[in-house]
Coordinates of C-alpha atoms in Angstrom, one line a residue:
M1 CA 104.7 62.0 83.4
Y2 CA 101.3 61.0 85.1
R3 CA 99.4 63.0 82.4
T4 CA 101.3 61.0 79.8
S5 CA 100.5 57.8 81.4
L6 CA 96.9 58.6 81.8
L7 CA 96.5 59.6 78.2
T8 CA 98.5 56.6 77.1
T9 CA 96.2 54.4 79.1
S10 CA 93.1 56.1 77.4
L11 CA 94.5 55.5 73.9
A12 CA 95.4 51.9 74.9
V13 CA 91.8 51.2 76.0
A14 CA 90.5 52.7 72.6
T15 CA 93.0 50.5 70.8
L16 CA 91.8 47.4 72.4
S17 CA 88.2 48.5 71.6
V18 CA 89.1 48.9 67.9
S19 CA 90.7 45.4 67.9
A20 CA 87.5 43.8 69.5
M21 CA 85.5 45.6 67.0
A22 CA 87.6 44.2 64.1
E23 CA 87.0 40.6 65.5
T24 CA 83.2 41.4 65.5
V25 CA 83.5 42.4 61.9
N26 CA 85.1 39.2 60.9
A27 CA 82.6 37.2 62.9
E28 CA 79.6 39.0 61.3
Q29 CA 81.1 38.6 57.8
Q30 CA 81.5 35.0 58.2
N31 CA 78.0 34.6 59.4
S32 CA 76.8 36.7 56.5
K33 CA 74.7 38.9 58.7
G34 CA 75.8 42.1 57.0
T35 CA 77.6 45.1 58.4
D36 CA 74.6 47.1 59.7
A37 CA 74.9 45.3 63.1
L38 CA 78.4 47.0 63.5
K39 CA 77.1 50.5 63.5
P40 CA 76.1 50.4 67.2
V41 CA 79.4 48.9 68.1
I42 CA 81.3 51.7 66.3
R43 CA 79.1 54.2 67.9
Q44 CA 79.6 52.8 71.4
N45 CA 83.4 52.7 71.1
S46 CA 83.4 56.5 69.8
Q47 CA 81.3 57.4 72.7
G48 CA 83.6 55.5 75.1
F49 CA 86.6 57.5 74.1
S50 CA 84.9 60.8 74.3
E51 CA 83.9 60.1 77.9
Y52 CA 87.6 60.2 78.8
I53 CA 88.0 63.8 77.6
K54 CA 84.5 65.2 77.8
D55 CA 84.5 68.1 80.2
K56 CA 87.8 67.1 81.4
L57 CA 90.5 68.0 78.8
S58 CA 91.2 71.6 77.8
I59 CA 93.8 73.4 75.8
H60 CA 94.9 77.0 75.8
V61 CA 97.1 78.8 73.2
E62 CA 98.2 82.3 73.4
S63 CA 100.8 84.6 71.9
N64 CA 102.3 87.6 73.6
H65 CA 104.4 90.1 71.7
F66 CA 106.6 92.8 73.3
D67 CA 108.1 95.6 71.3
W68 CA 110.1 98.3 73.3
K69 CA 112.6 101.1 72.8
G70 CA 114.6 103.6 74.9
K71 CA 113.1 107.1 74.9
D72 CA 116.5 108.9 74.7
D73 CA 118.8 106.4 73.1
N74 CA 118.9 103.8 70.4
S75 CA 118.1 100.8 72.6
K76 CA 115.3 98.7 71.4
G77 CA 114.1 95.0 71.3
K78 CA 111.3 92.6 70.6
Q79 CA 110.1 89.3 72.2
T80 CA 107.3 86.8 71.1
F81 CA 106.3 84.2 73.7
T82 CA 103.8 81.7 72.6
P83 CA 102.8 79.1 75.3
V84 CA 100.5 76.1 74.9
T85 CA 98.9 74.7 78.2
V86 CA 97.0 71.3 78.3
T87 CA 95.0 70.5 81.5
Y88 CA 93.1 67.4 82.5
R89 CA 90.7 67.0 85.4
E90 CA 89.4 63.6 86.6
N91 CA 87.5 63.7 89.9
N92 CA 89.9 65.1 92.5
I93 CA 93.0 64.9 90.2
D94 CA 94.3 67.8 88.2
L95 CA 97.1 67.2 85.5
G96 CA 98.8 69.9 83.4
I97 CA 101.6 70.3 80.8
R98 CA 102.9 73.7 79.4
R99 CA 105.6 74.6 76.9
A100 CA 106.2 77.6 74.8
H101 CA 108.0 78.9 71.8
I102 CA 110.2 81.9 72.4
N103 CA 111.7 84.4 70.0
S104 CA 113.8 87.0 71.8
K105 CA 115.7 89.7 69.8
N106 CA 117.7 92.7 71.3
E107 CA 118.2 95.2 68.5
T108 CA 120.2 97.7 70.5
P109 CA 123.4 98.8 68.4
K110 CA 126.6 96.9 69.6
R111 CA 124.4 94.7 71.8
E112 CA 122.5 92.8 69.2
G113 CA 121.4 89.3 70.0
E114 CA 118.7 86.8 69.1
V115 CA 117.4 83.5 70.6
T116 CA 114.7 81.4 69.0
T117 CA 113.9 78.2 71.1
L118 CA 111.4 76.1 72.8
S119 CA 111.0 76.7 76.5
D120 CA 111.5 74.3 79.4
S121 CA 108.5 71.8 79.9
N122 CA 106.3 72.3 82.9
L123 CA 104.4 69.4 84.3
S124 CA 102.1 69.7 87.2
L125 CA 99.8 67.3 89.3
A126 CA 97.5 67.9 92.1
Y127 CA 95.2 65.8 94.2
T128 CA 92.5 67.1 96.4
Q129 CA 91.3 65.0 99.4
P130 CA 88.2 66.2 101.3
L131 CA 88.6 65.8 105.1
S132 CA 85.1 66.8 106.1
K133 CA 82.3 68.8 104.6
K134 CA 84.1 72.1 105.3
T135 CA 87.8 71.0 105.1
S136 CA 90.0 69.6 102.3
V137 CA 93.7 69.1 101.7
R138 CA 95.4 69.5 98.4
F139 CA 98.7 67.8 97.5
S140 CA 100.6 69.2 94.6
G141 CA 103.8 68.6 92.5
E142 CA 105.4 70.6 89.7
W143 CA 108.3 69.7 87.6
N144 CA 110.3 72.1 85.4
L145 CA 112.0 69.8 82.7
P146 CA 115.1 71.3 81.2
T147 CA 114.0 71.2 77.6
G148 CA 114.8 74.8 76.7
K149 CA 118.0 76.6 76.1
A150 CA 119.8 77.4 79.3
T151 CA 123.4 77.6 77.9
L152 CA 124.0 80.7 75.8
D153 CA 127.0 82.2 73.8
S154 CA 128.0 85.8 74.1
D155 CA 125.7 87.2 71.5
E156 CA 122.8 85.1 72.7
K157 CA 123.1 86.6 76.2
N158 CA 122.1 90.0 74.7
A159 CA 118.8 88.4 74.0
M160 CA 118.2 88.3 77.7
M161 CA 116.3 91.5 78.3
D162 CA 114.9 93.2 81.4
G163 CA 111.9 91.7 83.0
G164 CA 110.2 95.2 83.0
L165 CA 110.3 95.2 79.2
V166 CA 109.6 91.6 78.1
D167 CA 108.0 88.5 79.7
Q168 CA 110.8 85.8 79.5
V169 CA 114.2 86.8 81.0
R170 CA 115.6 83.3 80.7
F171 CA 115.1 80.6 78.1
G172 CA 115.9 77.6 80.2
E173 CA 117.0 76.3 83.7
G174 CA 117.8 73.2 85.4
L175 CA 115.5 70.3 86.7
N176 CA 113.3 72.1 89.3
I177 CA 110.9 70.2 91.5
T178 CA 108.2 71.7 93.8
T179 CA 106.2 69.8 96.1
G180 CA 103.6 71.0 98.5
A181 CA 100.3 70.7 100.4
S182 CA 97.7 73.2 101.4
L183 CA 94.8 73.0 103.9
V184 CA 91.5 74.8 102.8
H185 CA 88.7 75.3 105.3
N186 CA 85.3 76.8 104.7
V187 CA 84.7 78.9 107.9
S188 CA 81.1 79.7 106.6
D189 CA 79.3 80.0 103.3
K190 CA 81.0 83.2 102.6
L191 CA 84.5 82.8 104.2
L192 CA 87.2 80.5 103.0
L193 CA 90.7 80.2 104.5
G194 CA 93.8 78.3 103.3
L195 CA 97.3 77.6 104.6
G196 CA 100.0 76.0 102.5
Y197 CA 103.6 75.0 102.4
S198 CA 105.9 74.1 99.5
H199 CA 109.5 73.3 98.8
T200 CA 111.4 73.9 95.6
W201 CA 114.5 72.1 94.6
L202 CA 116.4 74.1 92.0
G203 CA 118.6 72.1 89.7
T204 CA 122.0 73.0 88.3
Y205 CA 122.5 74.3 84.8
D206 CA 125.3 75.9 82.7
P207 CA 124.5 79.4 81.7
N208 CA 127.8 80.0 79.5
L209 CA 128.7 78.2 76.4
H210 CA 132.5 77.7 75.9
V211 CA 133.2 78.2 79.6
S212 CA 134.2 75.4 81.7
G213 CA 133.6 75.0 85.6
D214 CA 130.8 77.7 85.7
K215 CA 127.7 75.7 86.4
L216 CA 125.1 77.6 88.5
N217 CA 123.2 76.0 91.3
P218 CA 120.5 78.1 92.5
G219 CA 119.4 77.8 96.2
N220 CA 116.5 75.8 97.1
Q221 CA 113.3 77.6 98.3
D222 CA 110.6 77.2 101.0
H223 CA 107.3 78.9 100.7
I224 CA 104.7 79.5 103.4
T225 CA 101.4 80.7 102.1
L226 CA 98.2 82.1 103.8
Q227 CA 95.2 82.9 101.6
G228 CA 91.6 84.0 102.3
Q229 CA 88.5 84.6 100.3
Y230 CA 85.2 86.3 101.4
K231 CA 82.2 86.3 99.0
G232 CA 79.5 88.9 99.4
D233 CA 76.3 89.3 97.4
R234 CA 77.7 91.5 94.7
Y235 CA 81.5 91.3 95.5
L236 CA 84.5 89.0 96.1
L237 CA 87.4 89.7 98.3
L238 CA 90.8 87.9 98.1
G239 CA 93.9 88.3 100.1
G240 CA 97.0 86.6 101.4
A241 CA 100.7 86.6 102.0
T242 CA 103.6 84.4 101.0
Y243 CA 106.9 84.1 103.0
T244 CA 109.9 82.8 100.9
M245 CA 113.2 81.5 102.3
S246 CA 116.1 80.7 100.1
D247 CA 119.2 78.7 100.4
V248 CA 122.8 79.5 99.1
T249 CA 123.3 79.7 95.4
E250 CA 126.5 78.2 94.2
F251 CA 128.5 79.2 91.1
G252 CA 131.4 76.9 90.0
H253 CA 130.8 74.8 93.1
K254 CA 131.6 77.8 95.4
K255 CA 129.2 79.9 97.4
Y256 CA 127.9 82.8 95.4
Y257 CA 125.1 84.5 97.2
E258 CA 122.0 83.8 99.3
K259 CA 118.8 85.8 98.7
G260 CA 117.2 87.4 101.8
N261 CA 113.9 86.1 103.1
R262 CA 111.0 87.7 101.2
L263 CA 107.5 88.7 102.1
D264 CA 104.8 89.1 99.5
T265 CA 101.2 90.3 100.5
N266 CA 98.3 90.8 98.1
V267 CA 94.7 91.9 98.1
T268 CA 92.1 91.9 95.4
G269 CA 88.5 93.1 95.3
I270 CA 85.9 92.2 92.5
Y271 CA 82.7 94.1 92.5
A272 CA 79.6 93.8 90.3
L273 CA 78.2 97.2 89.6
T274 CA 75.4 95.7 87.6
D275 CA 74.7 92.3 85.9
K276 CA 76.8 93.5 83.1
D277 CA 79.5 95.8 84.6
R278 CA 82.5 94.6 86.9
V279 CA 85.2 96.4 88.6
T280 CA 88.5 94.8 89.9
L281 CA 91.0 96.5 92.1
G282 CA 94.2 94.9 93.5
A283 CA 97.4 95.7 95.3
R284 CA 100.6 93.9 96.1
Y285 CA 103.5 94.8 98.5
S286 CA 106.8 93.0 98.7
T287 CA 109.7 93.5 101.0
Q288 CA 113.0 91.5 101.2
K289 CA 115.8 91.2 103.8
P290 CA 119.5 91.8 103.0
D291 CA 121.3 89.4 100.8
T292 CA 124.4 87.4 101.8
Y293 CA 127.4 87.7 99.5
V294 CA 131.2 86.9 99.4
N295 CA 132.9 90.1 100.7
R296 CA 135.3 91.3 97.9
I297 CA 137.8 92.6 100.6
T298 CA 137.8 89.8 103.3
G299 CA 136.6 86.9 101.0
N300 CA 134.2 85.9 103.8
F301 CA 130.5 84.8 103.0
E302 CA 128.6 87.4 105.0
K303 CA 125.4 89.4 105.1
E304 CA 125.5 92.7 103.3
S305 CA 125.8 95.8 105.6
R306 CA 122.9 97.5 103.8
N307 CA 120.0 96.2 101.8
V308 CA 120.4 95.9 98.0
N309 CA 116.6 95.0 97.7
G310 CA 114.1 98.0 97.6
D311 CA 110.5 97.5 98.7
S312 CA 108.0 97.4 95.9
V313 CA 104.3 98.3 95.4
Y314 CA 102.0 97.2 92.6
V315 CA 98.4 98.4 92.1
Y316 CA 96.0 97.4 89.5
G317 CA 92.4 98.2 88.2
E318 CA 90.2 97.0 85.6
Y319 CA 86.6 97.8 84.4
A320 CA 84.8 95.1 82.4
R321 CA 81.4 95.3 80.6
N322 CA 79.4 92.5 79.0
W323 CA 78.2 94.8 76.2
R324 CA 76.4 92.1 74.3
P325 CA 75.9 88.4 74.8
K326 CA 79.1 86.4 74.7
H327 CA 81.2 89.5 74.3
T328 CA 83.2 91.4 77.1
I329 CA 85.3 94.5 76.7
K330 CA 87.9 95.4 79.4
F331 CA 89.8 98.5 80.2
N332 CA 92.8 98.3 82.6
A333 CA 95.7 100.1 84.2
S334 CA 98.5 99.4 86.6
Y335 CA 101.4 101.0 88.5
F336 CA 104.5 99.4 89.7
D337 CA 107.2 101.0 91.9
I338 CA 110.4 99.8 93.3
D339 CA 111.9 102.0 96.0
A340 CA 115.6 102.9 96.1
N341 CA 117.7 100.6 98.1
S342 CA 119.6 101.5 101.2
Y343 CA 123.1 102.0 99.9
D344 CA 124.7 105.4 99.5
F345 CA 124.0 107.3 96.3
S346 CA 127.7 107.0 95.2
S347 CA 127.9 103.2 96.0
D348 CA 128.3 100.7 93.3
Y349 CA 125.4 98.8 94.9
Y350 CA 123.0 101.8 94.9
N351 CA 119.9 101.4 92.8
A352 CA 117.6 104.4 92.8
G353 CA 114.5 102.3 92.0
R354 CA 112.1 102.2 89.0
N355 CA 108.4 102.5 88.2
K356 CA 106.3 101.2 85.4
V357 CA 102.9 102.4 84.1
T358 CA 100.8 100.2 82.1
Y359 CA 97.4 100.8 80.5
G360 CA 95.3 99.1 77.8
M361 CA 92.1 97.1 76.8
G362 CA 91.1 93.6 76.2
Y363 CA 88.4 91.7 74.6
D364 CA 86.7 88.4 75.4
W365 CA 84.5 86.4 72.9
Q366 CA 82.7 83.2 73.7
I367 CA 82.6 81.9 70.1
M368 CA 80.9 78.7 71.0
P369 CA 80.0 77.0 74.4
K370 CA 83.4 75.3 74.6
L371 CA 85.5 77.9 72.5
M372 CA 86.7 81.2 73.9
A373 CA 88.9 83.8 72.3
N374 CA 90.6 86.8 73.9
A375 CA 92.9 89.6 72.8
S376 CA 94.5 92.6 74.5
I377 CA 96.8 95.5 73.8
K378 CA 98.8 97.4 76.3
R379 CA 101.1 100.4 76.5
Y380 CA 103.8 100.4 79.1
E381 CA 106.3 103.1 80.3
V382 CA 109.3 102.2 82.4
T383 CA 111.4 104.7 84.3
D384 CA 114.8 103.8 85.9
K385 CA 115.4 106.5 88.4
A386 CA 118.7 108.6 88.1
S387 CA 121.8 107.1 89.7
F388 CA 125.2 108.2 90.4
T389 CA 126.4 106.8 87.1
T390 CA 123.6 107.9 84.9
G391 CA 122.8 111.3 86.4
K392 CA 119.4 111.3 84.9
D393 CA 116.3 109.1 84.7
T394 CA 116.4 106.4 81.9
E395 CA 113.0 105.9 80.1
Y396 CA 111.6 103.1 78.0
Q397 CA 108.4 102.8 76.1
G398 CA 106.8 99.6 74.6
W399 CA 103.7 97.8 73.4
N400 CA 102.4 94.4 74.5
S401 CA 99.8 92.6 72.4
Q402 CA 98.2 89.3 73.2
V403 CA 95.8 86.9 71.5
G404 CA 94.5 83.5 72.8
F405 CA 92.1 80.7 72.4
S406 CA 90.8 78.3 75.0
Y407 CA 88.9 75.0 74.1
N408 CA 87.2 72.7 76.5
F409 CA 86.6 69.3 75.1

């Protein structure tokens, strides 16, 4: 909303300038002084408008395509996700808006389903206020506007595919609002520390078409984040942790479940081997406490006896080389593993875990000083480990291709 107001104001100023210019034209014509005198006025107004966007406005467009299939069965699906992001920076204020086009198609026999829609709209606003030469505070707000497709019929639900195989697992939600603040302190020229807190209000939405009284009200969330950054002569170290606490999720105005508190930790290192070669290594570890559900036997809302959530580890590596001016080629690989949860092997709640291996390459091209293009292609292999029901591992294979353009005005 603030982005729209600012841009509208800019356009209004330009409109007033054009009106003033028209009045100048009439005056000059009446005085028979010719139109040559108007050229500086036109040039001045044109330059005035460009000042509102020069080095402040940027746009990024990309398209991600996923194509996967089961290794031992007929399951398969595709998804194309095309987001457009516009950002505007003016002094200490950052504004952003993002929306995407989604086409998701499950081609598995007897489970076919397709959804083509625009996504929810995401608006963001942040303001940074320096407190001293070494310390600043940043206030931020983010709004998810329910402009996508949250309510689906039976066939469309089949288009909601696993997050390990595609990018978008939902096509719309409710009105979500996140507000937060973070404090950043430069301990030294090399070390920077940050501490932040945010609260997310998750809005109600109706996930099922032709079903009444089934609205889903996700539990609100609180996030506490600690981040650090250390910069050496040829390297950069980043690390931190986020602790998330969730409220009760309601379904049909009744208690449904409550997620256990979650801890996510991460560390990333970037090292410049030479002026043209760079290596990036990263790792993330996540753990979550037991959830709370309605007991199917007693009907009470109580914490589960075991933990349905398995711990997860993610490691990532990339090598990048500027092999010629304005051209960078990248090779990367990652491994993601979710441990089995703590339920017995024969339990309905048991999940044996999964792993995902991804490897590929990318290319960045600085076409012009203000125009950047990038592309990548990745191969991924997902393995759901054997459970009591399946009796063997279930494997999937897929490709992810991406192309994007960024322009800074």
